[in-house]
Amino acid sequence: MRLAIIGGSDAGIAAALRARELDLSAEITVVLDDAYPNFSICGIPYYLSGEVTDWPNLAHRTIDELTGNGIVLRMNTRVLAIDPIGHQLHCRASDGSSPVLEWDRLIIATGATPLLPPVKGLQTAIETDRVFLVHTISDARALMDALNNTQPSRALILGAGYIGLELAEALTSLHIEVAQFEARDHILATIDPTLASQLEAHITSKGVQLKTSTRVTSIEVNDRVTFALSRDTPVATGDIAIIVAGVQPDTELATSVGAKLGAHGAIWVNRKMETGIDGILAAGDCVITHHQLLGESYLPLGTTAHKQGRIAGEVALGHTTHEFRGVVGTQVVKVFDQVVARTGLTESEARETGLDPFTITTNLDDHKRYYPGAQTITIRLSGDIQTHRLLGVDMLGPISSAVHKRIDVAATALQSKATVEELIDLDLAYTPPLGTPWDALQSAAMEWLQGVSQPAPMSPKMAES
Amino acid sequence: MRLAIIGGSDAGIAAALRARELDLSAEITVVLDDAYPNFSICGIPYYLSGEVTDWPNLAHRTIDELTGNGIVLRMNTRVLAIDPIGHQLHCRASDGSSPVLEWDRLIIATGATPLLPPVKGLQTAIETDRVFLVHTISDARALMDALNNTQPSRALILGAGYIGLELAEALTSLHIEVAQFEARDHILATIDPTLASQLEAHITSKGVQLKTSTRVTSIEVNDRVTFALSRDTPVATGDIAIIVAGVQPDTELATSVGAKLGAHGAIWVNRKMETGIDGILAAGDCVITHHQLLGESYLPLGTTAHKQGRIAGEVALGHTTHEFRGVVGTQVVKVFDQVVARTGLTESEARETGLDPFTITTNLDDHKRYYPGAQTITIRLSGDIQTHRLLGVDMLGPISSAVHKRIDVAATALQSKATVEELIDLDLAYTPPLGTPWDALQSAAMEWLQGVSQPAPMSPKMAES
């Protein structure tokens, strides 16, 4: 069995490792177009901030650990074409050679590429040494060189999603002034606006000059970088600029062999990660995401890529019982001293999906107020008005309030199709320095039940009559 | 509707509040034999340590908050007898009066009383001002007075369960030398011995003189307290001693009206908290605990008392749809800098229950090692060898590792009857400063699967032949 994998990031390596675990004799080859297999892309902001002391530390596993497992790494090698009939990969290596690889099963794990928003001059700008994307280890090293060499005192960031906010924190910690621009009304499109607003205030309090509802219309680079803006201040200038406006699935190789595309233009796969083309699977940021509440969607994340890759590795070797169960949209990000997390659907997502959510917002203590250091967690909880099924939870709190694992309790309940009432029944852990007898999530559930059982308030007219 | 409740701690007050929530017109009376309704008994160690600045702060709600909700509090009033036919309570109040209260529904929430181990001289000793129980706010205030007045430099603690360990920490933080004695082989009988041993080393490193497998055979009090011991050092002396050897259900009133007893001599109730005696319910530390894996058991805890009380309050008012779902044995305690938590069954509990567990012990990172401050969590995970159903998880880690909420993820999965495989499928939150792409619980699940699928190792004889 010869298994070829295109792509050396989370999905590709997870597939390779799982295949190796299941079959010691399989020939497993990972082809990647850079020299950074199995790197944690999510860690790049912490390398730039200096919290991660050098970029090689970002490797989940070293090259020696991977090859020691009998996984062949073809680095700096670009796949030019897939031959789906002859079962070959036609490649171009950085040494000028054109290797041809034979495969019995192929996993496409080409990931995603940065989305370039329609900004005049952007394509030219990113070719200068002042405007950066932050998607690969090469990108990170180039930006790090710029930070070291040009010692910028002011940076512009286009985009305020997860990575954008982590970068704003990283640069601020390096005493670089940050001006950040987000076209949408709020940062973090995936988080409920109520919590996003709270986080915006926190970021601003840390010195980030945040402008939401503001599009960058053009970029000009000379000795500095200038953004033309859609409103308020007509221009903004900085020594460098970073473009973090999201990603799009890299589907070029897959479509060249006729793979079908699905949600958001990502490669369609079934829950076994099969593309429908004989012998060819796909996984990771290049494929659609099965979502337990939304059906076929596109939510590229490392956690999901690992799970999809693991399944692709199993299925490629003929172990086909395990199917991808699907995500519920669980996400978390630390921004300065706060952590915001979500699972399931936000209120507006639930409504857009045609559900009928009731949502409460409440502030609760992370542990008994009488014990020092109690922190407030803001929780938004949505449930279905008719069935009371839990639909989603958003949380915001300081790092010590364990929001990052509290959201996992909600995510786990959601995945068992729990009702809001069933949250109250959960036997959860309590000790005064770390919790409350009714856990914050349970108190939120009780408030939800109180709220949903009250008759709808009369309209002002009705009340008057 | 006149609802009378005997007992003003977690179960009694939870019942009263829930009844009030459901029926604004019900007459709700709580009779309690001290002046401390709705106090957090779990908080006593933190009052003694000074972390809680004064004992009134330990109240979950003030007396005014309770009476403001229309709940009548009969404090310092002891119920002498229940008339189950005439529906009366015969009481003795501290002012010498003998009030008689009428009820339509009665909830017995008399709680538990400290267990006095068979130690020669103990009964006399606890009547002195040098030997203390720690079960009520009165107990706590008496001990606090002793700490302030006699300035002890050395304390003896009999027992090393949750409260015993919290007290050892509290006294150590006050620079009082602590010698602690536990008759069992390990501290914390409810935790797996592997983790208990690790925690013993931690406690010892903090200066606690811990002796396990050591019974106290007699107690003598003169100007100091002397424990005679079953082994090693024949005696131990201290300025004060604290007896924390567990609790037993207070069932006296219930049995006087013919209530049936169940597991561990606790009042038997069904899942609606009905005792079987017309109009009389019971809840909290005085009743049996329905356990999702063990059936009828006895695990007195504040979290459970709150849930049982809430249901008793509902059922007393005729809202009988909600039944107590039962616990899974979730517990957590902070001891100095470490947190130990458990849910489900430990390996030995599973075996005693007749199950066939396979258990792994593993050390995992709480977050990506490349980000500063990563901590090791020790996880023990048990699953059923045949069905792969998750049976239990024990965890030990430093405070920042969020063990207290990680255990809740396992508890929530357990309550949905998840298999170990299904843990791996969970969509959990990840960001490098706070987690790993496969959450620690998921990595433990993968190790479990690797282990359980390996053929049993050959015995040495077989291997030689």
Tab-separated table of N, CA, C and O in Angstrom, chain B residues 253-349:
chain	number	residue	atom	x	y	z
B	253	LEU	N	-35.244	12.184	62.903
B	253	LEU	CA	-36.641	12.612	62.741
B	253	LEU	C	-37.359	11.760	61.694
B	253	LEU	O	-38.521	11.393	61.868
B	254	ALA	N	-36.666	11.471	60.627
B	254	ALA	CA	-37.298	10.699	59.546
B	254	ALA	C	-37.686	9.300	60.014
B	254	ALA	O	-38.802	8.836	59.754
B	255	THR	N	-36.767	8.659	60.711
B	255	THR	CA	-37.094	7.290	61.157
B	255	THR	C	-38.185	7.307	62.212
B	255	THR	O	-38.958	6.362	62.327
B	256	SER	N	-38.277	8.400	62.982
B	256	SER	CA	-39.314	8.478	64.021
B	256	SER	C	-40.721	8.448	63.421
B	256	SER	O	-41.677	8.103	64.100
B	257	VAL	N	-40.838	8.818	62.144
B	257	VAL	CA	-42.158	8.730	61.501
B	257	VAL	C	-42.221	7.542	60.545
B	257	VAL	O	-43.135	7.448	59.719
B	258	GLY	N	-41.231	6.659	60.663
B	258	GLY	CA	-41.316	5.415	59.892
B	258	GLY	C	-40.701	5.464	58.511
B	258	GLY	O	-40.918	4.556	57.699
B	259	ALA	N	-39.903	6.509	58.231
B	259	ALA	CA	-39.266	6.563	56.908
B	259	ALA	C	-38.291	5.400	56.765
B	259	ALA	O	-37.604	5.022	57.713
B	260	LYS	N	-38.256	4.854	55.579
B	260	LYS	CA	-37.382	3.729	55.269
B	260	LYS	C	-35.954	4.250	55.086
B	260	LYS	O	-35.763	5.351	54.558
B	261	LEU	N	-34.974	3.475	55.502
B	261	LEU	CA	-33.586	3.860	55.245
B	261	LEU	C	-33.053	3.073	54.053
B	261	LEU	O	-33.537	1.982	53.752
B	262	GLY	N	-32.060	3.643	53.399
B	262	GLY	CA	-31.456	2.983	52.237
B	262	GLY	C	-29.955	2.901	52.379
B	262	GLY	O	-29.445	2.699	53.489
B	263	ALA	N	-29.256	3.087	51.269
B	263	ALA	CA	-27.795	2.943	51.231
B	263	ALA	C	-27.128	3.719	52.361
B	263	ALA	O	-27.482	4.867	52.641
B	264	HIS	N	-26.172	3.096	53.011
B	264	HIS	CA	-25.371	3.707	54.078
B	264	HIS	C	-26.238	4.296	55.195
B	264	HIS	O	-25.829	5.261	55.850
B	265	GLY	N	-27.439	3.749	55.376
B	265	GLY	CA	-28.296	4.226	56.465
B	265	GLY	C	-28.918	5.577	56.225
B	265	GLY	O	-29.451	6.210	57.144
B	266	ALA	N	-28.859	6.071	55.002
B	266	ALA	CA	-29.491	7.359	54.673
B	266	ALA	C	-30.982	7.146	54.391
B	266	ALA	O	-31.413	6.031	54.084
B	267	ILE	N	-31.750	8.225	54.521
B	267	ILE	CA	-33.189	8.148	54.260
B	267	ILE	C	-33.411	7.743	52.804
B	267	ILE	O	-32.842	8.355	51.887
B	268	TRP	N	-34.221	6.722	52.599
B	268	TRP	CA	-34.524	6.323	51.244
B	268	TRP	C	-35.511	7.307	50.626
B	268	TRP	O	-36.493	7.701	51.260
B	269	VAL	N	-35.239	7.729	49.416
B	269	VAL	CA	-36.191	8.535	48.642
B	269	VAL	C	-36.187	8.013	47.211
B	269	VAL	O	-35.207	7.403	46.764
B	270	ASN	N	-37.290	8.251	46.513
B	270	ASN	CA	-37.282	7.972	45.075
B	270	ASN	C	-36.696	9.184	44.352
B	270	ASN	O	-36.227	10.131	44.990
B	271	ARG	N	-36.726	9.164	43.032
B	271	ARG	CA	-36.094	10.243	42.276
B	271	ARG	C	-36.889	11.542	42.295
B	271	ARG	O	-36.465	12.555	41.761
B	272	LYS	N	-38.082	11.485	42.927
B	272	LYS	CA	-38.843	12.718	43.160
B	272	LYS	C	-38.627	13.222	44.587
B	272	LYS	O	-39.325	14.130	45.036
B	273	MET	N	-37.721	12.589	45.298
B	273	MET	CA	-37.393	12.958	46.679
B	273	MET	C	-38.548	12.633	47.651
B	273	MET	O	-38.606	13.184	48.751
B	274	GLU	N	-39.418	11.726	47.247
B	274	GLU	CA	-40.517	11.294	48.117
B	274	GLU	C	-40.026	10.160	49.012
B	274	GLU	O	-39.351	9.226	48.557
B	275	THR	N	-40.398	10.259	50.297
B	275	THR	CA	-39.947	9.231	51.248
B	275	THR	C	-40.865	8.017	51.248
B	275	THR	O	-40.531	6.985	51.828
B	276	GLY	N	-42.027	8.154	50.639
B	276	GLY	CA	-43.024	7.089	50.708
B	276	GLY	C	-44.068	7.372	51.791
B	276	GLY	O	-45.116	6.729	51.828
B	277	ILE	N	-43.780	8.331	52.641
B	277	ILE	CA	-44.762	8.739	53.659
B	277	ILE	C	-45.529	9.923	53.089
B	277	ILE	O	-44.916	10.887	52.610
B	278	ASP	N	-46.838	9.820	53.167
B	278	ASP	CA	-47.697	10.800	52.504
B	278	ASP	C	-47.325	12.238	52.890
B	278	ASP	O	-47.308	12.599	54.064
B	279	GLY	N	-46.998	13.044	51.890
B	279	GLY	CA	-46.726	14.468	52.112
B	279	GLY	C	-45.332	14.768	52.601
B	279	GLY	O	-44.978	15.937	52.788
B	280	ILE	N	-44.520	13.759	52.835
B	280	ILE	CA	-43.176	14.014	53.385
B	280	ILE	C	-42.095	13.677	52.355
B	280	ILE	O	-41.989	12.537	51.898
B	281	LEU	N	-41.310	14.688	52.043
B	281	LEU	CA	-40.168	14.509	51.149
B	281	LEU	C	-38.887	14.690	51.945
B	281	LEU	O	-38.921	15.165	53.090
B	282	ALA	N	-37.770	14.337	51.346
B	282	ALA	CA	-36.477	14.564	52.001
B	282	ALA	C	-35.430	14.799	50.940
B	282	ALA	O	-35.557	14.332	49.801
B	283	ALA	N	-34.385	15.548	51.299
B	283	ALA	CA	-33.344	15.910	50.333
B	283	ALA	C	-32.074	16.300	51.058
B	283	ALA	O	-32.110	16.674	52.237
B	284	GLY	N	-30.969	16.191	50.353
B	284	GLY	CA	-29.688	16.644	50.890
B	284	GLY	C	-28.883	15.539	51.535
B	284	GLY	O	-29.057	14.354	51.238
B	285	ASP	N	-27.984	15.938	52.430
B	285	ASP	CA	-27.024	14.999	53.017
B	285	ASP	C	-27.678	13.919	53.886
B	285	ASP	O	-26.995	12.992	54.326
B	286	CYS	N	-28.974	14.034	54.172
B	286	CYS	CA	-29.642	13.014	54.985
B	286	CYS	C	-30.231	11.887	54.142
B	286	CYS	O	-30.686	10.886	54.689
B	287	VAL	N	-30.250	12.035	52.815
B	287	VAL	CA	-30.882	11.011	51.972
B	287	VAL	C	-29.861	10.265	51.117
B	287	VAL	O	-28.718	10.708	50.955
B	288	ILE	N	-30.320	9.149	50.586
B	288	ILE	CA	-29.479	8.393	49.652
B	288	ILE	C	-29.204	9.227	48.399
B	288	ILE	O	-29.911	10.188	48.115
B	289	THR	N	-28.155	8.824	47.674
B	289	THR	CA	-27.815	9.510	46.427
B	289	THR	C	-28.031	8.546	45.266
B	289	THR	O	-27.408	7.484	45.234
B	290	HIS	N	-28.899	8.913	44.354
B	290	HIS	CA	-29.030	8.109	43.140
B	290	HIS	C	-27.808	8.359	42.266
B	290	HIS	O	-27.446	9.505	42.002
B	291	HIS	N	-27.181	7.283	41.856
B	291	HIS	CA	-25.925	7.369	41.105
B	291	HIS	C	-26.138	6.679	39.760
B	291	HIS	O	-26.642	5.565	39.710
B	292	GLN	N	-25.757	7.357	38.692
B	292	GLN	CA	-26.048	6.832	37.355
B	292	GLN	C	-25.311	5.527	37.056
B	292	GLN	O	-25.725	4.763	36.192
B	293	LEU	N	-24.224	5.282	37.753
B	293	LEU	CA	-23.460	4.057	37.498
B	293	LEU	C	-23.580	3.048	38.638
B	293	LEU	O	-23.387	1.859	38.433
B	294	LEU	N	-23.885	3.535	39.839
B	294	LEU	CA	-23.880	2.644	41.016
B	294	LEU	C	-25.276	2.369	41.559
B	294	LEU	O	-25.424	1.576	42.485
B	295	GLY	N	-26.288	3.033	41.026
B	295	GLY	CA	-27.626	2.872	41.599
B	295	GLY	C	-27.741	3.662	42.888
B	295	GLY	O	-27.227	4.775	42.996
B	296	GLU	N	-28.391	3.102	43.904
B	296	GLU	CA	-28.593	3.838	45.154
B	296	GLU	C	-27.322	3.807	45.983
B	296	GLU	O	-26.798	2.743	46.308
B	297	SER	N	-26.831	4.984	46.333
B	297	SER	CA	-25.547	5.118	47.005
B	297	SER	C	-25.685	6.233	48.041
B	297	SER	O	-26.792	6.701	48.333
B	298	TYR	N	-24.567	6.648	48.611
B	298	TYR	CA	-24.607	7.786	49.545
B	298	TYR	C	-23.360	8.624	49.339
B	298	TYR	O	-22.254	8.216	49.714
B	299	LEU	N	-23.515	9.765	48.700
B	299	LEU	CA	-22.391	10.663	48.408
B	299	LEU	C	-22.801	12.084	48.755
B	299	LEU	O	-23.168	12.866	47.879
B	300	PRO	N	-22.798	12.429	50.044
B	300	PRO	CA	-23.286	13.754	50.438
B	300	PRO	C	-22.374	14.870	49.925
B	300	PRO	O	-21.191	14.891	50.234
B	301	LEU	N	-22.916	15.761	49.118
B	301	LEU	CA	-22.165	16.888	48.558
B	301	LEU	C	-23.110	18.061	48.363
B	301	LEU	O	-24.298	17.871	48.083
B	302	GLY	N	-22.575	19.252	48.449
B	302	GLY	CA	-23.396	20.450	48.283
B	302	GLY	C	-24.088	20.530	46.929
B	302	GLY	O	-25.257	20.883	46.823
B	303	THR	N	-23.348	20.187	45.865
B	303	THR	CA	-23.939	20.243	44.521
B	303	THR	C	-25.186	19.363	44.443
B	303	THR	O	-26.216	19.778	43.911
B	304	THR	N	-25.066	18.168	44.996
B	304	THR	CA	-26.189	17.222	44.958
B	304	THR	C	-27.332	17.717	45.832
B	304	THR	O	-28.502	17.622	45.450
B	305	ALA	N	-26.999	18.239	47.005
B	305	ALA	CA	-28.040	18.747	47.905
B	305	ALA	C	-28.847	19.856	47.233
B	305	ALA	O	-30.076	19.906	47.353
B	306	HIS	N	-28.165	20.738	46.506
B	306	HIS	CA	-28.873	21.793	45.779
B	306	HIS	C	-29.861	21.200	44.768
B	306	HIS	O	-31.006	21.647	44.654
B	307	LYS	N	-29.398	20.200	44.030
B	307	LYS	CA	-30.257	19.616	42.982
B	307	LYS	C	-31.431	18.870	43.597
B	307	LYS	O	-32.567	18.980	43.138
B	308	GLN	N	-31.138	18.092	44.639
B	308	GLN	CA	-32.220	17.342	45.295
B	308	GLN	C	-33.221	18.306	45.925
B	308	GLN	O	-34.433	18.096	45.847
B	309	GLY	N	-32.711	19.351	46.566
B	309	GLY	CA	-33.594	20.326	47.210
B	309	GLY	C	-34.500	21.001	46.191
B	309	GLY	O	-35.708	21.162	46.421
B	310	ARG	N	-33.915	21.359	45.057
B	310	ARG	CA	-34.701	22.012	44.001
B	310	ARG	C	-35.854	21.107	43.565
B	310	ARG	O	-36.991	21.569	43.406
B	311	ILE	N	-35.563	19.841	43.394
B	311	ILE	CA	-36.612	18.900	42.963
B	311	ILE	C	-37.644	18.712	44.072
B	311	ILE	O	-38.859	18.700	43.814
B	312	ALA	N	-37.182	18.601	45.310
B	312	ALA	CA	-38.131	18.459	46.426
B	312	ALA	C	-39.081	19.660	46.474
B	312	ALA	O	-40.287	19.507	46.697
B	313	GLY	N	-38.531	20.854	46.243
B	313	GLY	CA	-39.372	22.052	46.233
B	313	GLY	C	-40.420	22.010	45.131
B	313	GLY	O	-41.570	22.431	45.309
B	314	GLU	N	-40.020	21.485	43.970
B	314	GLU	CA	-40.962	21.363	42.849
B	314	GLU	C	-42.052	20.345	43.164
B	314	GLU	O	-43.248	20.624	43.019
B	315	VAL	N	-41.617	19.171	43.592
B	315	VAL	CA	-42.568	18.069	43.806
B	315	VAL	C	-43.533	18.408	44.951
B	315	VAL	O	-44.726	18.113	44.879
B	316	ALA	N	-43.010	19.066	45.983
B	316	ALA	CA	-43.863	19.446	47.113
B	316	ALA	C	-45.037	20.302	46.638
B	316	ALA	O	-46.141	20.211	47.180
B	317	LEU	N	-44.803	21.106	45.601
B	317	LEU	CA	-45.874	21.974	45.094
B	317	LEU	C	-46.645	21.333	43.947
B	317	LEU	O	-47.417	22.004	43.259
B	318	GLY	N	-46.413	20.045	43.738
B	318	GLY	CA	-47.210	19.342	42.736
B	318	GLY	C	-46.634	19.336	41.341
B	318	GLY	O	-47.246	18.820	40.407
B	319	HIS	N	-45.433	19.903	41.155
B	319	HIS	CA	-44.753	19.861	39.855
B	319	HIS	C	-43.895	18.612	39.830
B	319	HIS	O	-42.752	18.621	40.290
B	320	THR	N	-44.438	17.543	39.294
B	320	THR	CA	-43.786	16.242	39.501
B	320	THR	C	-43.124	15.684	38.248
B	320	THR	O	-42.744	14.521	38.217
B	321	THR	N	-42.959	16.517	37.209
B	321	THR	CA	-42.383	15.938	35.983
B	321	THR	C	-40.870	15.748	36.076
B	321	THR	O	-40.312	14.876	35.442
B	322	HIS	N	-40.213	16.563	36.867
B	322	HIS	CA	-38.749	16.565	36.911
B	322	HIS	C	-38.275	15.557	37.963
B	322	HIS	O	-38.632	15.665	39.123
B	323	GLU	N	-37.481	14.600	37.550
B	323	GLU	CA	-36.917	13.634	38.496
B	323	GLU	C	-35.417	13.861	38.621
B	323	GLU	O	-34.778	14.339	37.676
B	324	PHE	N	-34.867	13.491	39.750
B	324	PHE	CA	-33.422	13.619	39.941
B	324	PHE	C	-32.718	12.625	39.020
B	324	PHE	O	-32.952	11.423	39.095
B	325	ARG	N	-31.868	13.151	38.169
B	325	ARG	CA	-31.214	12.308	37.167
B	325	ARG	C	-30.126	11.431	37.784
B	325	ARG	O	-29.756	10.399	37.232
B	326	GLY	N	-29.612	11.856	38.927
B	326	GLY	CA	-28.561	11.081	39.570
B	326	GLY	C	-27.185	11.645	39.295
B	326	GLY	O	-26.970	12.321	38.286
B	327	VAL	N	-26.274	11.368	40.197
B	327	VAL	CA	-24.909	11.884	40.082
B	327	VAL	C	-24.035	10.888	39.329
B	327	VAL	O	-24.449	9.749	39.063
B	328	VAL	N	-22.828	11.329	38.991
B	328	VAL	CA	-21.822	10.398	38.475
B	328	VAL	C	-20.557	10.467	39.329
B	328	VAL	O	-19.495	10.014	38.902
B	329	GLY	N	-20.692	11.042	40.530
B	329	GLY	CA	-19.544	11.058	41.425
B	329	GLY	C	-18.498	12.095	41.076
B	329	GLY	O	-17.298	11.885	41.296
B	330	THR	N	-18.932	13.233	40.550
B	330	THR	CA	-17.984	14.294	40.188
B	330	THR	C	-17.554	15.059	41.438
B	330	THR	O	-18.409	15.502	42.212
B	331	GLN	N	-16.268	15.197	41.639
B	331	GLN	CA	-15.749	15.912	42.804
B	331	GLN	C	-14.441	16.596	42.437
B	331	GLN	O	-13.714	16.131	41.570
B	332	VAL	N	-14.161	17.692	43.157
B	332	VAL	CA	-12.896	18.389	42.935
B	332	VAL	C	-12.449	18.997	44.252
B	332	VAL	O	-13.283	19.385	45.075
B	333	VAL	N	-11.144	19.054	44.470
B	333	VAL	CA	-10.624	19.776	45.632
B	333	VAL	C	-9.290	20.406	45.259
B	333	VAL	O	-8.499	19.829	44.510
B	334	LYS	N	-9.099	21.616	45.756
B	334	LYS	CA	-7.812	22.304	45.616
B	334	LYS	C	-7.025	22.044	46.895
B	334	LYS	O	-7.553	22.234	47.996
B	335	VAL	N	-5.792	21.602	46.770
B	335	VAL	CA	-4.944	21.377	47.939
B	335	VAL	C	-3.610	22.070	47.664
B	335	VAL	O	-2.850	21.630	46.797
B	336	PHE	N	-3.363	23.148	48.370
B	336	PHE	CA	-2.216	24.003	48.081
B	336	PHE	C	-2.263	24.401	46.595
B	336	PHE	O	-3.262	24.963	46.160
B	337	ASP	N	-1.219	24.044	45.808
B	337	ASP	CA	-1.163	24.508	44.421
B	337	ASP	C	-1.747	23.511	43.425
B	337	ASP	O	-1.715	23.739	42.211
B	338	GLN	N	-2.227	22.387	43.940
B	338	GLN	CA	-2.705	21.332	43.051
B	338	GLN	C	-4.222	21.190	43.134
B	338	GLN	O	-4.822	21.505	44.171
B	339	VAL	N	-4.789	20.684	42.066
B	339	VAL	CA	-6.221	20.397	42.043
B	339	VAL	C	-6.391	18.944	41.619
B	339	VAL	O	-5.780	18.498	40.642
B	340	VAL	N	-7.188	18.224	42.382
B	340	VAL	CA	-7.477	16.844	42.003
B	340	VAL	C	-8.983	16.726	41.807
B	340	VAL	O	-9.765	17.322	42.543
B	341	ALA	N	-9.365	16.013	40.774
B	341	ALA	CA	-10.785	15.927	40.434
B	341	ALA	C	-11.097	14.542	39.903
B	341	ALA	O	-10.203	13.830	39.422
B	342	ARG	N	-12.334	14.154	40.018
B	342	ARG	CA	-12.738	12.834	39.555
B	342	ARG	C	-14.185	12.869	39.067
B	342	ARG	O	-14.978	13.715	39.501
B	343	THR	N	-14.510	11.941	38.208
B	343	THR	CA	-15.905	11.725	37.824
B	343	THR	C	-16.054	10.267	37.408
B	343	THR	O	-15.087	9.641	36.969
B	344	GLY	N	-17.261	9.753	37.574
B	344	GLY	CA	-17.499	8.348	37.250
B	344	GLY	C	-16.924	7.440	38.305
B	344	GLY	O	-16.944	7.768	39.495
B	345	LEU	N	-16.372	6.323	37.869
B	345	LEU	CA	-15.823	5.341	38.802
B	345	LEU	C	-14.309	5.294	38.660
B	345	LEU	O	-13.782	5.384	37.547
B	346	THR	N	-13.612	5.134	39.782
B	346	THR	CA	-12.191	4.828	39.692
B	346	THR	C	-12.068	3.369	39.244
B	346	THR	O	-13.044	2.613	39.257
B	347	GLU	N	-10.858	2.990	38.880
B	347	GLU	CA	-10.635	1.618	38.431
B	347	GLU	C	-11.145	0.606	39.465
B	347	GLU	O	-11.870	-0.331	39.126
B	348	SER	N	-10.792	0.841	40.725
B	348	SER	CA	-11.173	-0.157	41.739
B	348	SER	C	-12.677	-0.127	41.987
B	348	SER	O	-13.301	-1.173	42.177
B	349	GLU	N	-13.279	1.049	41.962
B	349	GLU	CA	-14.742	1.106	42.103
B	349	GLU	C	-15.429	0.350	40.972
B	349	GLU	O	-16.426	-0.360	41.185
